[in-house]
Short mmCIF file of C-alpha atoms in Angstrom, two decimals:
data_model
loop_
_atom_site.label_atom_id
_atom_site.label_comp_id
_atom_site.label_asym_id
_atom_site.label_seq_id
_atom_site.Cartn_x
_atom_site.Cartn_y
_atom_site.Cartn_z
CA MET A 222 1.92 83.25 -43.43
CA SER A 223 3.76 85.42 -40.89
CA ARG A 224 7.56 85.70 -40.84
CA VAL A 225 7.74 83.31 -37.89
CA GLN A 226 5.49 80.75 -39.59
CA ASN A 227 7.51 80.95 -42.80
CA SER A 228 10.75 80.56 -40.85
CA ILE A 229 9.42 77.53 -38.97
CA LYS A 230 8.23 75.80 -42.14
CA ASN A 231 11.50 76.49 -43.95
CA SER A 232 13.53 75.27 -40.99
CA LYS A 233 11.39 72.18 -40.38
CA VAL A 234 11.53 70.96 -43.98
CA GLY A 235 15.24 71.73 -44.33
CA LEU A 236 16.10 70.07 -41.03
CA VAL A 237 14.18 66.84 -41.64
CA LEU A 238 15.38 66.40 -45.22
CA TYR A 239 18.97 67.23 -44.39
CA ALA A 240 19.02 64.90 -41.38
CA PHE A 241 17.88 62.04 -43.60
CA GLN A 242 20.31 63.07 -46.33
CA LEU A 243 23.15 63.08 -43.81
CA PHE A 244 22.16 59.64 -42.53
CA VAL A 245 22.27 58.26 -46.08
CA ALA A 246 25.57 60.06 -46.80
CA PHE A 247 27.33 58.26 -43.94
CA PHE A 248 26.35 54.88 -45.37
CA SER A 249 27.28 56.01 -48.87
CA ARG A 250 30.76 57.09 -47.73
CA LYS A 251 31.37 53.82 -45.88
CA TYR A 252 30.42 51.75 -48.92
CA PHE A 253 32.53 54.00 -51.15
CA ILE A 254 35.61 53.35 -48.99
CA ASP A 255 34.86 49.62 -48.71
CA TYR A 256 34.32 49.06 -52.44
CA LEU A 257 36.46 51.74 -54.12
CA GLY A 258 39.13 52.63 -51.53
CA SER A 259 40.23 55.72 -49.65
CA ASP A 260 42.51 56.97 -52.45
CA LEU A 261 39.60 57.30 -54.87
CA LEU A 262 37.53 59.07 -52.23
CA GLY A 263 40.45 61.42 -51.61
CA LEU A 264 40.54 62.10 -55.37
CA ASN A 265 36.86 63.08 -55.21
CA THR A 266 37.60 65.46 -52.34
CA ILE A 267 40.44 67.13 -54.23
CA ALA A 268 38.38 67.44 -57.42
CA VAL A 269 35.55 69.14 -55.52
CA SER A 270 38.04 71.47 -53.79
CA LEU A 271 39.51 72.52 -57.14
CA LEU A 272 36.05 73.16 -58.53
CA ASN A 273 35.09 75.23 -55.50
CA PHE A 274 38.13 77.42 -56.15
CA LEU A 275 36.82 78.03 -59.67
CA ASN A 276 33.55 79.15 -58.10
CA LEU A 277 35.41 82.20 -56.84
CA ALA A 278 34.17 83.78 -60.07
CA GLU A 279 30.61 83.72 -58.68
CA LEU A 280 31.32 84.99 -55.21
CA GLY A 281 29.06 87.87 -54.37
CA VAL A 282 26.41 87.71 -57.08
CA GLY A 283 23.95 85.45 -55.25
CA ALA A 284 24.13 87.35 -51.97
CA ALA A 285 23.85 90.73 -53.74
CA ILE A 286 20.80 89.53 -55.69
CA ALA A 287 19.12 88.18 -52.53
CA TYR A 288 19.70 91.49 -50.73
CA SER A 289 18.31 93.43 -53.71
CA LEU A 290 15.14 91.29 -53.80
CA TYR A 291 13.98 91.87 -50.21
CA SER A 292 12.51 95.32 -50.80
CA PRO A 293 10.67 94.65 -54.11
CA LEU A 294 9.26 91.40 -52.67
CA LEU A 295 7.94 93.34 -49.69
CA THR A 296 6.15 95.80 -52.04
CA GLN A 297 5.31 93.16 -54.70
CA ASP A 298 7.10 95.14 -57.43
CA ARG A 299 7.10 92.47 -60.15
CA GLU A 300 8.86 94.56 -62.75
CA LYS A 301 11.80 95.23 -60.46
CA ILE A 302 11.99 91.57 -59.41
CA GLN A 303 12.09 90.55 -63.07
CA ASN A 304 14.79 93.11 -63.83
CA ILE A 305 16.98 91.97 -60.94
CA LEU A 306 16.75 88.31 -61.94
CA SER A 307 17.55 89.22 -65.55
CA ILE A 308 20.73 90.89 -64.33
CA GLN A 309 21.53 87.73 -62.38
CA ALA A 310 20.95 85.64 -65.51
CA TYR A 311 23.38 87.84 -67.47
CA LEU A 312 26.05 87.75 -64.76
CA TYR A 313 25.69 84.01 -64.15
CA ARG A 314 25.95 83.20 -67.85
CA ASN A 315 29.23 85.09 -68.09
CA ILE A 316 30.52 83.48 -64.88
CA GLY A 317 29.62 80.04 -66.23
CA PHE A 318 31.70 80.60 -69.34
CA VAL A 319 34.62 81.89 -67.26
CA ILE A 320 34.49 78.77 -65.04
CA LEU A 321 34.29 76.49 -68.07
CA GLY A 322 37.28 78.13 -69.73
CA THR A 323 39.36 78.13 -66.56
CA ALA A 324 38.52 74.47 -65.93
CA CYS A 325 39.77 73.53 -69.40
CA VAL A 326 43.07 75.30 -68.72
CA LEU A 327 43.34 73.68 -65.28
CA ALA A 328 42.84 70.23 -66.80
CA PHE A 329 46.17 70.53 -68.65
CA PHE A 330 47.94 70.48 -65.28
CA PHE A 331 46.25 67.33 -63.95
CA PRO A 332 49.23 65.08 -64.88
CA TYR A 333 51.41 67.18 -62.58
CA PHE A 334 48.86 67.69 -59.84
CA PHE A 335 47.82 64.04 -59.56
CA GLY A 336 51.24 62.66 -60.45
CA LYS A 337 51.90 61.01 -57.08
CA THR A 338 48.68 58.97 -57.04
CA ASN A 339 48.43 55.38 -58.25
CA LEU A 340 45.01 55.94 -59.82
CA PRO A 341 44.49 56.21 -63.60
CA LEU A 342 44.62 59.83 -64.74
CA SER A 343 41.34 59.27 -66.60
CA TYR A 344 39.58 58.99 -63.23
CA ALA A 345 40.70 62.50 -62.34
CA TYR A 346 39.39 63.89 -65.64
CA LEU A 347 36.07 62.04 -65.41
CA THR A 348 35.46 63.01 -61.79
CA PHE A 349 36.29 66.65 -62.36
CA GLY A 350 34.24 66.76 -65.57
CA VAL A 351 31.12 65.33 -63.91
CA PHE A 352 31.23 67.74 -60.97
CA LEU A 353 31.95 70.62 -63.38
CA PHE A 354 28.85 69.75 -65.43
CA SER A 355 26.65 69.65 -62.32
CA ASN A 356 28.07 72.96 -61.19
CA LEU A 357 27.50 74.72 -64.52
CA LEU A 358 23.82 73.79 -64.51
CA GLY A 359 23.43 76.14 -61.56
CA TYR A 360 24.82 79.06 -63.52
CA PHE A 361 22.92 78.53 -66.76
CA PHE A 362 19.57 77.20 -65.53
CA ASN A 363 19.05 77.03 -61.74
CA TYR A 364 19.83 80.63 -60.76
CA LYS A 365 16.16 81.61 -60.32
CA GLN A 366 15.87 79.43 -57.20
CA ILE A 367 17.21 82.39 -55.20
CA LEU A 368 13.73 83.90 -55.52
CA PHE A 369 12.32 81.17 -53.28
CA GLU A 370 14.88 81.95 -50.58
CA ALA A 371 14.32 85.72 -50.67
CA ASP A 372 10.53 85.19 -50.72
CA GLN A 373 10.64 83.02 -47.57
CA LYS A 374 9.83 79.82 -49.51
CA LEU A 375 13.13 78.00 -49.16
CA TYR A 376 11.31 74.78 -48.24
CA LYS A 377 10.35 74.34 -51.92
CA VAL A 378 14.01 74.34 -52.95
CA ASN A 379 14.79 71.86 -50.16
CA TYR A 380 12.11 69.44 -51.35
CA ILE A 381 13.71 69.32 -54.80
CA VAL A 382 17.43 69.68 -54.08
CA GLN A 383 17.78 67.71 -50.86
CA GLY A 384 15.18 65.16 -51.90
CA GLY A 385 17.16 64.61 -55.09
CA ARG A 386 20.40 64.16 -53.15
CA ILE A 387 18.81 61.51 -50.93
CA LEU A 388 17.55 59.52 -53.93
CA LYS A 389 20.91 59.90 -55.68
CA SER A 390 22.85 58.61 -52.66
CA LEU A 391 20.53 55.59 -52.32
CA CYS A 392 20.97 54.76 -56.00
CA GLN A 393 24.74 55.16 -55.71
CA ILE A 394 24.82 52.75 -52.76
CA GLY A 395 22.95 50.24 -54.92
CA VAL A 396 25.51 50.68 -57.70
CA LEU A 397 28.40 50.10 -55.28
CA LEU A 398 26.78 46.96 -53.92
CA TYR A 399 25.64 45.27 -57.11
CA MET A 400 27.84 46.38 -60.01
CA PRO A 401 31.25 44.77 -60.62
CA THR A 402 32.87 48.04 -61.83
CA PRO A 403 30.78 50.67 -60.05
CA TYR A 404 32.72 53.94 -60.31
CA ILE A 405 31.63 54.97 -63.83
CA PRO A 406 27.91 54.25 -63.13
CA TRP A 407 28.36 56.10 -59.80
CA LEU A 408 29.49 59.17 -61.75
CA GLY A 409 26.67 58.66 -64.24
CA LEU A 410 24.13 58.99 -61.43
CA GLU A 411 25.74 62.32 -60.48
CA VAL A 412 24.98 63.59 -63.99
CA LEU A 413 21.46 62.15 -64.14
CA PHE A 414 20.31 63.62 -60.83
CA ALA A 415 21.90 66.99 -61.60
CA ILE A 416 19.71 67.18 -64.70
CA LEU A 417 16.57 65.98 -62.87
CA THR A 418 17.12 68.54 -60.09
CA SER A 419 17.51 71.34 -62.63
CA VAL A 420 14.26 70.34 -64.37
CA GLY A 421 12.42 70.18 -61.03
CA LEU A 422 13.56 73.67 -60.05
CA GLN A 423 12.47 75.10 -63.41
CA LEU A 424 8.99 73.60 -63.05
CA ALA A 425 8.63 74.91 -59.48
CA ILE A 426 9.62 78.44 -60.51
CA GLN A 427 7.21 78.36 -63.43
CA LYS A 428 4.37 77.21 -61.18
CA ASP A 429 4.85 79.84 -58.42
CA TYR A 430 5.97 82.77 -60.60
CA PRO A 431 4.35 82.28 -64.04
CA TRP A 432 4.79 85.98 -64.75
CA LEU A 433 8.58 85.82 -64.37
CA LYS A 434 10.43 86.38 -67.66
CA ALA A 435 14.15 86.79 -66.92
CA SER A 436 16.76 86.65 -69.67
CA PRO A 437 20.52 87.32 -69.97
CA LYS A 438 19.90 89.60 -72.97
CA GLN A 439 17.58 91.83 -70.94
CA GLY A 440 20.01 91.74 -68.01
CA ARG A 441 22.85 93.05 -70.18
CA LEU A 442 20.73 96.09 -71.05
CA LEU A 443 19.58 96.67 -67.46
CA LYS A 444 22.83 96.20 -65.50
CA ASN A 445 23.70 99.92 -65.56
CA LYS A 446 20.23 100.76 -64.22
CA TYR A 447 21.01 98.89 -60.96
CA PRO A 448 24.59 99.89 -60.08
CA ASP A 449 24.07 98.88 -56.44
CA ILE A 450 23.97 95.18 -57.45
CA ILE A 451 27.36 95.39 -59.17
CA ARG A 452 28.84 97.38 -56.27
CA LYS A 453 27.54 94.90 -53.66
CA THR A 454 28.75 91.98 -55.78
CA LYS A 455 32.29 93.35 -55.85
CA GLN A 456 32.23 93.83 -52.07
CA ILE A 457 30.79 90.39 -51.32
CA PHE A 458 33.36 88.78 -53.62
CA PHE A 459 36.10 89.61 -51.14
CA HIS A 460 34.07 88.30 -48.20
CA LYS A 461 33.40 84.95 -49.83
CA ILE A 462 37.09 84.38 -50.48
CA GLY A 463 37.68 83.87 -46.74
CA GLY A 464 35.09 81.09 -46.61
CA ILE A 465 36.52 79.37 -49.69
CA ALA A 466 40.05 79.55 -48.28
CA LEU A 467 38.87 78.06 -44.99
CA ALA A 468 36.99 75.17 -46.57
CA GLN A 469 39.12 74.33 -49.57
CA THR A 470 42.77 75.00 -48.72
CA THR A 471 42.84 72.56 -45.78
CA PRO A 472 42.48 69.32 -47.82
CA LEU A 473 44.90 70.68 -50.44
CA LEU A 474 47.53 71.46 -47.80
CA ILE A 475 47.06 68.04 -46.17
CA TYR A 476 47.61 66.45 -49.56
CA ALA A 477 50.71 68.62 -50.12
CA TYR A 478 52.23 67.72 -46.73
CA ALA A 479 51.00 64.11 -46.50
CA SER A 480 48.85 61.86 -48.72
CA LEU A 481 45.41 61.21 -50.15
CA SER A 482 44.84 58.71 -47.33
CA LEU A 483 45.19 61.45 -44.71
CA VAL A 484 42.90 63.64 -46.82
CA THR A 485 40.33 60.85 -46.55
CA LYS A 486 40.84 60.55 -42.77
CA TYR A 487 40.32 64.26 -42.33
CA GLY A 488 37.46 64.11 -44.83
CA ASN A 489 35.63 61.62 -42.63
CA TYR A 490 35.62 64.13 -39.79
CA THR A 491 34.77 66.89 -42.25
CA LEU A 492 31.69 64.92 -43.26
CA ILE A 493 30.64 64.81 -39.60
CA THR A 494 31.35 68.49 -38.94
CA LEU A 495 29.88 69.56 -42.26
CA GLY A 496 26.83 67.53 -41.34
CA ILE A 497 26.50 69.45 -38.08
CA THR A 498 27.13 72.90 -39.58
CA SER A 499 24.83 72.16 -42.52
CA LEU A 500 22.18 70.91 -40.10
CA ILE A 501 22.38 74.24 -38.31
CA ALA A 502 22.43 76.10 -41.63
CA ASN A 503 19.26 74.32 -42.73
CA LEU A 504 17.63 75.01 -39.38
CA PHE A 505 18.37 78.73 -39.54
CA LYS A 506 18.66 79.46 -43.28
CA GLY A 507 14.90 79.49 -43.58
CA MET A 508 14.99 82.55 -41.33
CA ASP A 509 17.23 84.59 -43.65
CA GLY A 510 14.35 85.75 -45.82
CA SER A 511 12.39 86.72 -42.71
CA ILE A 512 15.37 88.62 -41.30
CA GLY A 513 15.70 90.46 -44.62
CA ASN A 514 11.99 91.28 -44.49
CA LEU A 515 12.39 92.49 -40.88
CA ILE A 516 15.37 94.71 -41.76
CA ALA A 517 13.40 96.14 -44.71
CA GLU A 518 10.80 97.40 -42.20
CA ASN A 519 13.51 99.67 -40.72
CA ASN A 520 12.66 99.13 -37.03
CA PRO A 521 16.06 99.02 -35.22
CA SER A 522 14.76 98.20 -31.74
CA LYS A 523 12.65 95.29 -33.00
CA SER A 524 15.56 94.00 -35.09
CA GLN A 525 17.86 94.21 -32.06
CA GLY A 526 15.46 92.22 -29.88
CA VAL A 527 15.15 89.43 -32.46
CA PHE A 528 18.96 89.39 -32.81
CA TRP A 529 19.49 88.67 -29.10
CA GLU A 530 16.85 85.92 -29.18
CA LEU A 531 18.46 84.17 -32.13
CA PHE A 532 22.00 84.66 -30.86
CA SER A 533 21.22 83.26 -27.40
CA PHE A 534 19.50 80.19 -28.77
CA ARG A 535 22.14 79.57 -31.44
CA PHE A 536 25.00 79.85 -28.93
CA TRP A 537 23.34 77.34 -26.61
CA PHE A 538 22.49 74.97 -29.46
CA ALA A 539 26.05 75.22 -30.84
CA SER A 540 27.48 74.28 -27.45
CA VAL A 541 25.20 71.22 -27.23
CA LEU A 542 26.27 70.00 -30.67
CA CYS A 543 29.97 70.64 -30.05
CA VAL A 544 29.93 68.80 -26.71
CA GLY A 545 28.42 65.82 -28.50
CA LEU A 546 30.94 66.19 -31.33
CA PHE A 547 33.92 66.10 -28.99
CA PHE A 548 32.78 63.16 -26.90
CA LEU A 549 31.33 61.00 -29.65
CA SER A 550 33.30 61.62 -32.89
CA ASN A 551 36.22 59.25 -32.31
CA PRO A 552 34.16 56.27 -31.09
CA PHE A 553 31.68 56.91 -33.92
CA VAL A 554 34.44 56.87 -36.57
CA SER A 555 35.86 53.69 -35.02
CA LEU A 556 32.52 51.92 -35.29
CA TRP A 557 31.68 53.48 -38.65
CA ILE A 558 34.77 52.73 -40.75
CA GLY A 559 37.37 51.36 -38.34
CA PRO A 560 39.85 52.49 -35.63
CA SER A 561 42.61 53.08 -38.22
CA PHE A 562 40.71 56.19 -39.39
CA ILE A 563 40.67 57.92 -35.97
CA LEU A 564 42.45 61.27 -35.53
CA ASP A 565 44.05 62.18 -32.19
CA SER A 566 42.23 64.23 -29.54
CA GLY A 567 44.35 67.33 -30.18
CA VAL A 568 43.25 67.46 -33.81
CA LEU A 569 39.66 66.80 -32.73
CA LEU A 570 39.73 69.69 -30.24
CA LEU A 571 40.94 72.08 -32.98
CA ILE A 572 38.18 70.86 -35.29
CA VAL A 573 35.49 71.30 -32.62
CA ALA A 574 36.68 74.82 -31.72
CA SER A 575 36.49 75.86 -35.39
CA VAL A 576 33.03 74.33 -35.74
CA PHE A 577 31.81 76.22 -32.68
CA ILE A 578 32.90 79.58 -34.10
CA GLN A 579 31.39 78.70 -37.47
CA ILE A 580 28.00 77.95 -35.90
CA THR A 581 27.83 80.90 -33.53
CA ARG A 582 28.77 83.36 -36.30
CA GLY A 583 25.53 82.63 -38.19
CA VAL A 584 23.27 85.29 -36.67
CA VAL A 585 25.86 88.02 -37.23
CA ASP A 586 26.32 86.89 -40.83
CA SER A 587 22.56 86.87 -41.47
CA TYR A 588 22.13 90.42 -40.15
CA ILE A 589 25.14 91.66 -42.13
CA ALA A 590 23.76 90.12 -45.34
CA ALA A 591 20.22 91.39 -44.73
CA SER A 592 21.56 94.90 -44.07
CA GLY A 593 23.84 94.90 -47.10
CA LEU A 594 26.95 95.64 -44.99
CA PHE A 595 29.70 94.36 -47.26
CA GLN A 596 32.02 97.36 -47.50
CA ASP A 597 34.69 96.05 -45.08
CA ILE A 598 36.62 94.32 -47.88
CA LEU A 599 39.93 94.48 -45.98
CA ALA A 600 38.63 91.93 -43.44
CA PRO A 601 38.39 88.94 -45.83
CA ILE A 602 41.77 89.82 -47.36
CA LEU A 603 43.30 89.63 -43.89
CA GLU A 604 41.36 86.43 -43.16
CA VAL A 605 42.76 84.72 -46.25
CA SER A 606 46.28 85.96 -45.51
CA ILE A 607 46.19 84.77 -41.89
CA ASN A 608 44.45 81.50 -42.73
CA VAL A 609 46.66 80.41 -45.63
CA GLY A 610 49.88 81.93 -44.30
CA LEU A 611 49.67 80.42 -40.82
CA SER A 612 48.37 77.08 -42.14
CA ILE A 613 51.35 76.77 -44.48
CA LEU A 614 53.85 77.88 -41.83
CA LEU A 615 52.48 75.89 -38.91
CA GLY A 616 51.64 72.95 -41.15
CA TYR A 617 55.29 72.69 -42.19
CA TYR A 618 56.38 72.31 -38.55
CA TYR A 619 53.39 70.62 -36.91
CA GLY A 620 51.56 68.87 -39.75
CA LEU A 621 47.78 68.58 -39.47
CA HIS A 622 47.77 70.21 -36.02
CA GLY A 623 49.48 73.28 -37.45
CA ILE A 624 47.19 73.54 -40.49
CA LEU A 625 44.08 73.45 -38.29
CA ALA A 626 45.60 75.91 -35.78
CA GLY A 627 46.08 78.40 -38.63
CA VAL A 628 42.42 78.03 -39.56
CA LEU A 629 41.29 78.54 -35.95
CA ILE A 630 43.40 81.69 -35.41
CA SER A 631 41.99 83.32 -38.53
CA LEU A 632 38.45 82.49 -37.40
CA ILE A 633 38.95 83.99 -33.95
CA LEU A 634 40.45 87.25 -35.20
CA ILE A 635 38.16 88.00 -38.15
CA ILE A 636 34.93 86.07 -37.58
CA GLY A 637 34.86 86.05 -33.79
CA ILE A 638 36.04 89.62 -33.16
CA TRP A 639 35.89 91.88 -36.20
CA LYS A 640 32.57 90.86 -37.79
CA PRO A 641 30.39 91.46 -34.69
CA PHE A 642 32.18 94.74 -33.99
CA PHE A 643 31.55 95.90 -37.56
CA LEU A 644 27.83 94.95 -37.45
CA PHE A 645 27.13 96.65 -34.14
CA ARG A 646 29.06 99.77 -35.08
CA SER A 647 27.21 100.06 -38.40
CA LYS A 648 23.65 98.91 -37.81
CA MET A 649 22.60 97.79 -34.33
CA ALA A 650 21.01 99.85 -31.58
CA ASP A 651 23.28 98.43 -28.84
CA ARG A 652 27.04 98.89 -28.64
CA ALA A 653 29.46 96.13 -29.64
CA ARG A 654 30.71 95.65 -26.08
CA TRP A 655 27.35 94.12 -25.15
CA TYR A 656 27.92 91.41 -27.75
CA PHE A 657 31.35 90.50 -26.39
CA LEU A 658 30.15 90.65 -22.78
CA LYS A 659 27.28 88.30 -23.60
CA TYR A 660 29.60 86.04 -25.59
CA GLY A 661 31.90 85.80 -22.57
CA LEU A 662 28.97 85.19 -20.22
CA PHE A 663 27.58 82.45 -22.45
CA ALA A 664 31.03 80.83 -22.70
CA LEU A 665 31.26 80.75 -18.89
CA LEU A 666 27.78 79.21 -18.70
CA CYS A 667 28.91 76.49 -21.12
CA VAL A 668 32.09 75.77 -19.14
CA GLY A 669 30.08 75.65 -15.91
CA SER A 670 27.62 73.22 -17.52
CA ILE A 671 30.47 70.95 -18.64
CA GLY A 672 31.82 70.96 -15.08
CA ILE A 673 28.40 70.01 -13.71
CA VAL A 674 28.10 67.18 -16.26
CA TYR A 675 31.51 65.79 -15.29
CA GLY A 676 30.43 65.79 -11.65
CA LEU A 677 27.11 64.12 -12.43
CA LYS A 678 28.89 61.60 -14.65
CA GLN A 679 30.95 60.43 -11.70
CA ILE A 680 28.01 60.41 -9.29
CA LEU A 681 25.70 58.53 -11.68
CA GLY A 682 28.43 56.15 -12.84
CA ILE A 683 28.11 56.94 -16.54
CA ASN A 684 30.93 55.18 -18.39
CA GLU A 685 31.84 55.33 -22.06
CA THR A 686 30.55 52.20 -23.80
CA THR A 687 31.28 52.11 -27.52
CA THR A 688 31.08 48.43 -28.43
CA SER A 689 28.14 49.08 -30.77
CA PHE A 690 26.16 51.98 -32.24
CA TRP A 691 23.38 51.21 -29.77
CA HIS A 692 25.68 51.56 -26.75
CA LEU A 693 27.31 54.65 -28.25
CA GLY A 694 23.86 56.17 -28.78
CA LEU A 695 22.87 55.52 -25.16
CA TYR A 696 26.12 57.02 -23.90
CA GLY A 697 25.66 60.05 -26.13
CA LEU A 698 22.08 60.50 -24.97
CA LYS A 699 23.17 60.55 -21.34
CA ILE A 700 26.08 62.97 -21.82
CA VAL A 701 24.43 65.33 -24.31
CA GLY A 702 21.10 65.11 -22.48
CA LEU A 703 22.66 66.08 -19.14
CA TYR A 704 24.60 68.92 -20.73
CA SER A 705 21.51 70.19 -22.59
CA LEU A 706 19.40 70.34 -19.44
CA CYS A 707 22.09 71.98 -17.29
CA SER A 708 23.14 74.52 -19.91
CA PHE A 709 19.56 75.43 -20.89
CA ALA A 710 18.67 76.07 -17.24
CA LEU A 711 21.67 78.41 -16.88
CA PHE A 712 20.98 80.18 -20.19
CA TYR A 713 17.32 80.67 -19.28
CA LEU A 714 18.32 82.06 -15.89
CA PHE A 715 21.01 84.48 -17.12
CA SER A 716 19.94 85.36 -20.70
CA GLU A 717 16.95 87.57 -21.45
CA GLY A 718 17.26 86.65 -25.12
CA MET A 719 16.88 82.94 -24.31
CA ARG A 720 13.83 83.67 -22.15
CA ASP A 721 12.23 85.73 -24.94
CA PHE A 722 12.99 83.07 -27.53
CA SER A 723 11.54 80.32 -25.31
CA LYS A 724 8.37 82.34 -24.72
CA ARG A 725 8.02 82.94 -28.47
CA ILE A 726 8.26 79.19 -29.17
CA TYR A 727 5.81 78.51 -26.32
CA ARG A 728 3.25 80.88 -27.88
CA ILE A 729 3.67 79.14 -31.24
CA LEU A 730 3.15 75.70 -29.69
CA LEU A 731 -0.05 76.98 -28.08
CA ASN A 732 -1.14 78.25 -31.52
CA LYS A 733 -1.15 81.82 -30.34
CA ASN A 734 -0.33 84.57 -32.81
CA PRO A 735 3.49 84.70 -33.28
CA ARG A 736 5.14 88.00 -34.03
#
């Protein structure tokens, strides 16, 4: 299949499966709160955050391996592919042991860390242990799945991983509904499906790449033969720290300044926003292998043209989702789990602004990763410093508003300004100012579209009706539908990239040969 066909299949499978997974996750979370309480759900959130901090040991290896695989996959160099994955096996095995050892040390401090909760300490140990086990399977057994992503076959991973998550969530809902003491069986299902997913991935790799023989022992002997992998890993490590700090420090700071109940409140919105960002990630992640393949061809003008197409569409799509997020989140939470879990509009606006930057950054990130541009290690150090420092300072004075403001400021400075500048200066045919000019133009088009929608809302008499999910859905369809039509018309009129992207999709729909 062509790059476009591969991208479409990857995106379609990932989008459909994730949408269904997200739908099930909302029900699962509601039943969890109803049957086990918000404190226990907050404990789960904290345990996952702690484990994600331990995953700092991995940061960089996966991205460096994916970048290193693009060229040998293009030339079908099986020996080199096997060598690279053997190096990954060696590195991941060592990382797995480091995470296991660090987790054991961290467990000694659980009585202090979870001292102000009313839950049994055994719950903290069990929860952390189960998620740790699932995580370690990825390091010791599931690492080869990266070959599917680099080879433009991400849909095969999605069938196994996301399909498994959907089945797991359905089984966990059943446990919550029908078992008198459901939490231990709920954790047991986490373990069972982690093992089944690992087995499924191994069988899929063996079927598609029967010639692949990767081993940690061979990787230890070969690591000096591929110094670029180690160098890229060290660089990417620093970049990943910024993302970890953004995602994981927020619930920890909320817990430090408030309570597990507020962690759960914020976590409800995080589930919604994570659902949106993950939806976008699944829609576009299938294109990463194709972008890597395109970059490997070394055709700057062609790469630049595809960049503007993807950026224009992603910006427009991000604005549609964020408009819906702002208008519908609070009434949705009220209907979903109750009005007592609603956060105020100021907090919601900060959340939406952060989500918008996170979504629109995706094309820049994909091109940076595909080009191997990881040498700006000072940027993530500054991002972590700004993020954590401002969140702690502002959080002390302004609570949740201050914590989220610190996150947003770090995103604007590093992700919104520096990253695009660095990419364009290093790799792209156009100058960076064209990116910022187009970003400003697109932002104005979005603001103009919102103004038009407000006017049409008054003229058409569209009022917010949130007495049921049905009425909320109709209201959302009207608001988001009007905004989508108005904004798309403006983007198509003023953005060449949007016109080119639309024409490309039109050719695909007519079954003409896509580029």
